[in-house]
Short mmCIF file of C-alpha atoms in Angstrom, two decimals:
data_model
loop_
_atom_site.label_atom_id
_atom_site.label_comp_id
_atom_site.label_asym_id
_atom_site.label_seq_id
_atom_site.Cartn_x
_atom_site.Cartn_y
_atom_site.Cartn_z
CA UNK K 138 7.35 15.24 42.83
CA UNK K 139 8.03 12.23 44.77
CA UNK K 140 5.62 9.34 44.94
CA UNK K 141 4.76 6.45 46.98
CA UNK K 142 5.81 2.76 44.99
CA UNK K 143 2.31 1.64 45.90
CA UNK K 144 1.14 4.74 43.72
CA UNK K 145 2.87 4.06 41.10
CA UNK K 146 2.03 0.67 40.62
CA UNK K 147 -1.56 1.47 40.33
CA UNK K 148 -0.88 4.31 37.75
CA UNK K 149 1.43 1.88 36.07
CA UNK K 150 -1.06 -1.34 36.08
CA UNK K 151 -4.12 0.94 34.64
CA UNK K 152 -1.77 2.01 31.61
CA UNK K 153 -1.63 -1.13 31.38
CA UNK K 154 -5.40 -1.88 31.16
CA UNK K 155 -5.55 0.63 29.46
CA UNK K 156 -3.32 -0.88 26.38
CA UNK K 157 -5.12 -4.05 26.60
CA UNK K 158 -8.53 -2.51 25.94
CA UNK K 159 -6.65 -0.93 22.72
CA UNK K 160 -5.03 -3.95 22.17
CA UNK K 161 -8.88 -6.32 22.34
CA UNK K 162 -11.10 -3.28 20.17
CA UNK K 163 -8.53 -3.33 17.97
CA UNK K 164 -7.65 0.03 17.24
CA UNK K 165 -4.13 -0.62 18.35
CA UNK K 166 -1.73 -3.67 17.96
CA UNK K 167 1.17 -3.38 19.73
CA UNK K 168 1.29 -3.28 23.78
CA UNK K 169 4.38 -0.57 24.84
CA UNK K 170 4.18 -0.83 28.30
CA UNK K 171 3.33 -5.00 28.76
CA UNK K 172 6.19 -5.72 29.91
CA UNK K 173 7.26 -2.91 32.16
CA UNK K 174 7.41 -3.62 35.97
CA UNK K 175 9.08 -1.13 39.05
CA UNK K 176 11.91 -1.50 39.94
CA UNK K 177 11.45 -0.23 43.32
CA UNK K 178 9.52 -2.95 45.68
CA UNK K 179 6.57 -2.23 48.47
CA UNK K 180 8.11 -2.35 51.91
CA UNK K 181 5.86 -5.17 52.97
CA UNK K 182 8.14 -5.45 56.50
CA UNK K 183 5.61 -5.94 59.35
CA UNK K 184 6.15 -3.41 62.24
CA UNK K 185 6.82 -5.03 64.86
CA UNK K 186 7.54 -3.12 67.28
CA UNK K 187 4.91 -1.77 67.64
CA UNK K 188 2.64 -5.00 68.22
CA UNK K 189 1.40 -6.53 71.31
CA UNK K 190 3.66 -8.28 73.18
CA UNK K 191 2.22 -11.93 74.91
CA UNK K 192 1.92 -10.51 78.37
CA UNK K 193 -0.41 -7.73 77.24
CA UNK K 194 -2.17 -10.03 74.67
CA UNK K 195 -2.83 -12.10 77.65
CA UNK K 196 -4.02 -9.64 80.33
CA UNK K 197 -6.45 -8.45 77.59
CA UNK K 198 -8.34 -12.20 77.58
CA UNK K 199 -7.81 -12.01 82.01
CA UNK K 200 -8.90 -9.25 82.39
CA UNK K 201 -11.98 -8.61 79.89
CA UNK K 202 -15.29 -8.17 81.06
CA UNK K 203 -18.45 -7.46 80.18
CA UNK K 204 -20.96 -4.95 81.88
CA UNK K 205 -24.15 -5.33 80.19
CA UNK K 206 -25.74 -8.65 78.25
CA UNK K 207 -23.36 -10.50 81.29
CA UNK K 208 -24.62 -13.85 78.56
CA UNK K 209 -21.77 -12.59 75.75
CA UNK K 210 -18.96 -12.95 77.99
CA UNK K 211 -18.22 -16.21 77.32
CA UNK K 212 -18.59 -16.06 73.88
CA UNK K 213 -16.57 -12.89 73.77
CA UNK K 214 -13.44 -14.41 75.93
CA UNK K 215 -13.65 -17.33 73.28
CA UNK K 216 -13.07 -15.29 70.80
CA UNK K 217 -10.44 -13.14 72.08
CA UNK K 218 -8.78 -16.48 72.81
CA UNK K 219 -9.20 -18.00 69.58
CA UNK K 220 -6.96 -14.51 68.28
CA UNK K 221 -4.39 -14.47 71.11
CA UNK K 222 -4.14 -18.02 70.85
CA UNK K 223 -4.96 -19.23 67.08
CA UNK K 224 -3.82 -16.02 66.10
CA UNK K 225 -7.70 -16.27 63.60
CA UNK K 226 -8.33 -14.25 61.43
CA UNK K 227 -12.12 -12.40 61.78
CA UNK K 228 -13.39 -14.32 58.64
CA UNK K 229 -12.30 -18.22 59.53
CA UNK K 230 -14.03 -17.15 63.21
CA UNK K 231 -17.14 -15.72 61.16
CA UNK K 232 -16.12 -18.96 59.41
CA UNK K 233 -16.08 -21.68 61.76
CA UNK K 234 -18.88 -24.19 61.83
CA UNK K 235 -19.34 -26.36 65.63
CA UNK K 236 -18.25 -29.21 63.72
CA UNK K 237 -15.42 -27.50 63.82
CA UNK K 238 -13.51 -27.77 67.10
CA UNK K 239 -12.99 -31.18 68.82
CA UNK K 240 -12.83 -31.21 72.83
CA UNK K 241 -12.38 -35.00 72.60
CA UNK K 242 -8.70 -34.43 70.65
CA UNK K 243 -8.49 -30.25 71.65
CA UNK K 244 -8.16 -28.96 68.23
CA UNK K 245 -9.46 -27.41 65.79
CA UNK K 246 -9.76 -27.46 62.67
CA UNK K 247 -9.85 -24.14 60.65
CA UNK K 248 -10.82 -23.55 56.69
CA UNK K 249 -9.29 -21.95 54.46
CA UNK K 250 -9.26 -20.77 50.80
CA UNK K 251 -7.38 -22.40 47.98
CA UNK K 252 -6.30 -18.89 47.23
CA UNK K 253 -5.24 -18.38 50.37
CA UNK K 254 -4.36 -14.31 51.64
CA UNK K 255 -3.60 -12.55 54.42
CA UNK K 256 -7.21 -12.12 54.84
CA UNK K 257 -8.52 -15.70 54.06
CA UNK K 258 -5.45 -18.21 55.37
CA UNK K 259 -4.80 -21.76 54.04
CA UNK K 260 -6.40 -24.58 55.56
CA UNK K 261 -5.00 -25.82 59.11
CA UNK K 262 -5.28 -27.53 62.36
CA UNK K 263 -3.71 -26.11 66.07
CA UNK K 264 -4.03 -27.58 69.48
CA UNK K 265 -6.40 -25.77 71.56
CA UNK K 266 -5.01 -24.20 75.22
CA UNK K 267 -5.49 -25.73 78.45
CA UNK K 268 -7.77 -22.40 79.27
CA UNK K 269 -9.89 -22.62 76.29
CA UNK K 270 -11.50 -26.01 76.79
CA UNK K 271 -13.67 -25.25 79.96
CA UNK K 272 -14.44 -21.93 78.30
CA UNK K 273 -15.90 -23.96 74.90
CA UNK K 274 -17.84 -26.28 76.38
CA UNK K 275 -19.85 -23.77 79.02
CA UNK K 276 -20.10 -21.59 75.76
CA UNK K 277 -21.53 -25.30 73.79
CA UNK K 278 -23.56 -27.05 76.85
CA UNK K 279 -25.52 -23.72 76.99
CA UNK K 280 -24.68 -20.27 76.54
CA UNK K 281 -24.99 -21.13 72.64
CA UNK K 282 -27.56 -23.37 73.30
CA UNK K 283 -29.63 -20.03 74.76
CA UNK K 284 -28.18 -17.46 71.68
CA UNK K 285 -29.83 -20.41 69.29
CA UNK K 286 -33.58 -19.74 71.03
CA UNK K 287 -33.05 -16.42 68.92
CA UNK K 288 -32.98 -17.36 65.63
CA UNK K 289 -36.52 -18.59 64.79
CA UNK K 290 -35.63 -18.11 60.85
CA UNK K 291 -32.50 -20.90 61.55
CA UNK K 292 -32.70 -23.02 64.50
CA UNK K 293 -29.83 -25.09 63.15
CA UNK K 294 -27.59 -22.88 62.61
CA UNK K 295 -24.58 -24.48 62.23
CA UNK K 296 -21.87 -21.48 62.92
CA UNK K 297 -20.04 -22.22 66.07
CA UNK K 298 -20.17 -18.25 66.89
CA UNK K 299 -23.18 -16.86 67.00
CA UNK K 300 -24.36 -13.20 67.04
CA UNK K 301 -26.78 -11.89 69.90
CA UNK K 302 -29.40 -13.20 67.94
CA UNK K 303 -28.59 -16.40 67.45
CA UNK K 304 -27.16 -16.13 63.92
CA UNK K 305 -23.83 -16.59 62.39
CA UNK K 306 -21.61 -13.69 63.61
CA UNK K 307 -20.31 -10.72 61.26
CA UNK K 308 -16.24 -11.05 61.27
CA UNK K 309 -16.67 -6.94 60.82
CA UNK K 310 -18.63 -6.64 64.46
CA UNK K 311 -15.47 -8.96 66.17
CA UNK K 312 -13.57 -5.60 66.63
CA UNK K 313 -16.93 -3.75 68.32
CA UNK K 314 -17.95 -6.66 70.35
CA UNK K 315 -14.11 -7.84 71.66
CA UNK K 316 -13.44 -4.07 72.67
CA UNK K 317 -17.40 -2.85 73.97
CA UNK K 318 -17.16 -0.09 77.03
CA UNK K 319 -13.09 0.39 76.31
CA UNK K 320 -11.63 3.92 75.32
CA UNK K 321 -9.89 3.67 72.25
CA UNK K 322 -6.03 4.33 73.85
CA UNK K 323 -7.04 1.20 75.36
CA UNK K 324 -8.61 -0.83 71.81
CA UNK K 325 -6.56 -3.87 70.67
CA UNK K 326 -8.08 -4.75 66.88
CA UNK K 327 -7.98 -8.34 65.48
CA UNK K 328 -5.51 -8.19 62.91
CA UNK K 329 -3.20 -6.35 64.92
CA UNK K 330 -3.49 -9.07 67.38
CA UNK K 331 -3.16 -12.10 64.61
CA UNK K 332 0.04 -9.69 63.46
CA UNK K 333 2.15 -10.02 67.71
CA UNK K 334 0.64 -13.42 67.74
CA UNK K 335 2.65 -14.56 64.34
CA UNK K 336 5.71 -11.83 65.17
CA UNK K 337 6.20 -13.52 69.17
CA UNK K 338 6.09 -17.06 68.36
CA UNK K 339 9.36 -16.21 65.35
CA UNK K 340 11.28 -14.33 68.37
CA UNK K 341 10.32 -18.09 70.84
CA UNK K 342 10.81 -20.46 67.06
CA UNK K 343 13.67 -20.87 64.70
CA UNK K 344 11.61 -22.58 62.80
CA UNK K 345 9.75 -20.77 60.42
CA UNK K 346 8.47 -23.32 58.61
CA UNK K 347 6.33 -24.59 62.24
CA UNK K 348 4.98 -20.67 62.23
CA UNK K 349 4.49 -20.16 58.41
CA UNK K 350 2.14 -23.44 59.23
CA UNK K 351 0.48 -22.00 62.52
CA UNK K 352 0.06 -18.87 60.14
CA UNK K 353 -1.75 -20.07 57.45
CA UNK K 354 1.02 -18.13 54.94
CA UNK K 355 0.80 -19.74 51.78
CA UNK K 356 4.64 -18.46 51.40
CA UNK K 357 7.15 -18.34 53.83
CA UNK K 358 8.27 -15.35 52.52
CA UNK K 359 5.04 -13.65 54.19
CA UNK K 360 5.84 -15.20 57.68
CA UNK K 361 9.71 -13.59 57.32
CA UNK K 362 7.94 -10.05 56.60
CA UNK K 363 7.26 -10.72 60.70
CA UNK K 364 10.88 -11.35 61.98
CA UNK K 365 12.59 -8.74 63.47
CA UNK K 366 15.83 -7.67 62.10
CA UNK K 367 18.67 -8.38 64.65
CA UNK K 368 18.59 -4.32 64.83
CA UNK K 369 15.07 -4.33 65.98
CA UNK K 370 16.27 -6.56 68.72
CA UNK K 371 19.29 -4.97 70.08
CA UNK K 372 16.85 -1.31 69.85
CA UNK K 373 14.30 -3.21 71.63
CA UNK K 374 16.87 -4.68 74.66
CA UNK K 375 18.31 -1.51 74.76
CA UNK K 376 14.73 0.55 75.42
CA UNK K 377 14.03 -1.98 78.03
CA UNK K 378 16.78 -2.41 80.21
CA UNK K 379 17.53 1.42 79.54
CA UNK K 380 14.27 3.11 78.45
CA UNK K 381 14.49 6.93 77.66
#
């Protein structure tokens, strides 16, 4: 049977762990597969042709409305704006502290991990967009203070984005928060937004290093995964002007 390269890699990894155990237990004195590696690489290319366009993302923010709990609308718009303007992950949004936002310099500081991964990129400072400034000011001056009153256990909570009871928002709840009352076919996913933002930026920015810093990627090779090949660009152009 033809197995996926990822499945084969996981199987080989398990076998290597087993032989490491045998060596540690003194049951063997050799490791027959310690230098064995798969030749076939897993295709990590991002399917950029299925990502959101810049127009779709902008429309999602501009048309966003909330039917219940209207006091959460500004907060939710800020979350969406952080996704589509700064390309943040849900973990990064949940980890933001109030000092991370500077309305004076119009910048936001994103604290990353020393061991950068796709879900936890590197630290970086990014500019805030003009459309975000008023939203953030209104939220900090009024809406956040209202939410904080519900948090009796920690009335000095320092998180920038608060949950409806004044506590730090949970990253896994962000997708549900921004898609409330939306049909399943119309829901828009945070990680896919980030991927779309990076891919769209690569289309406009020739310097991959600039996009790498923006994204917080540890390696340039990670950023390049979001780049369309010439064939994909041609296919998109053909479909745009002569759809089937």
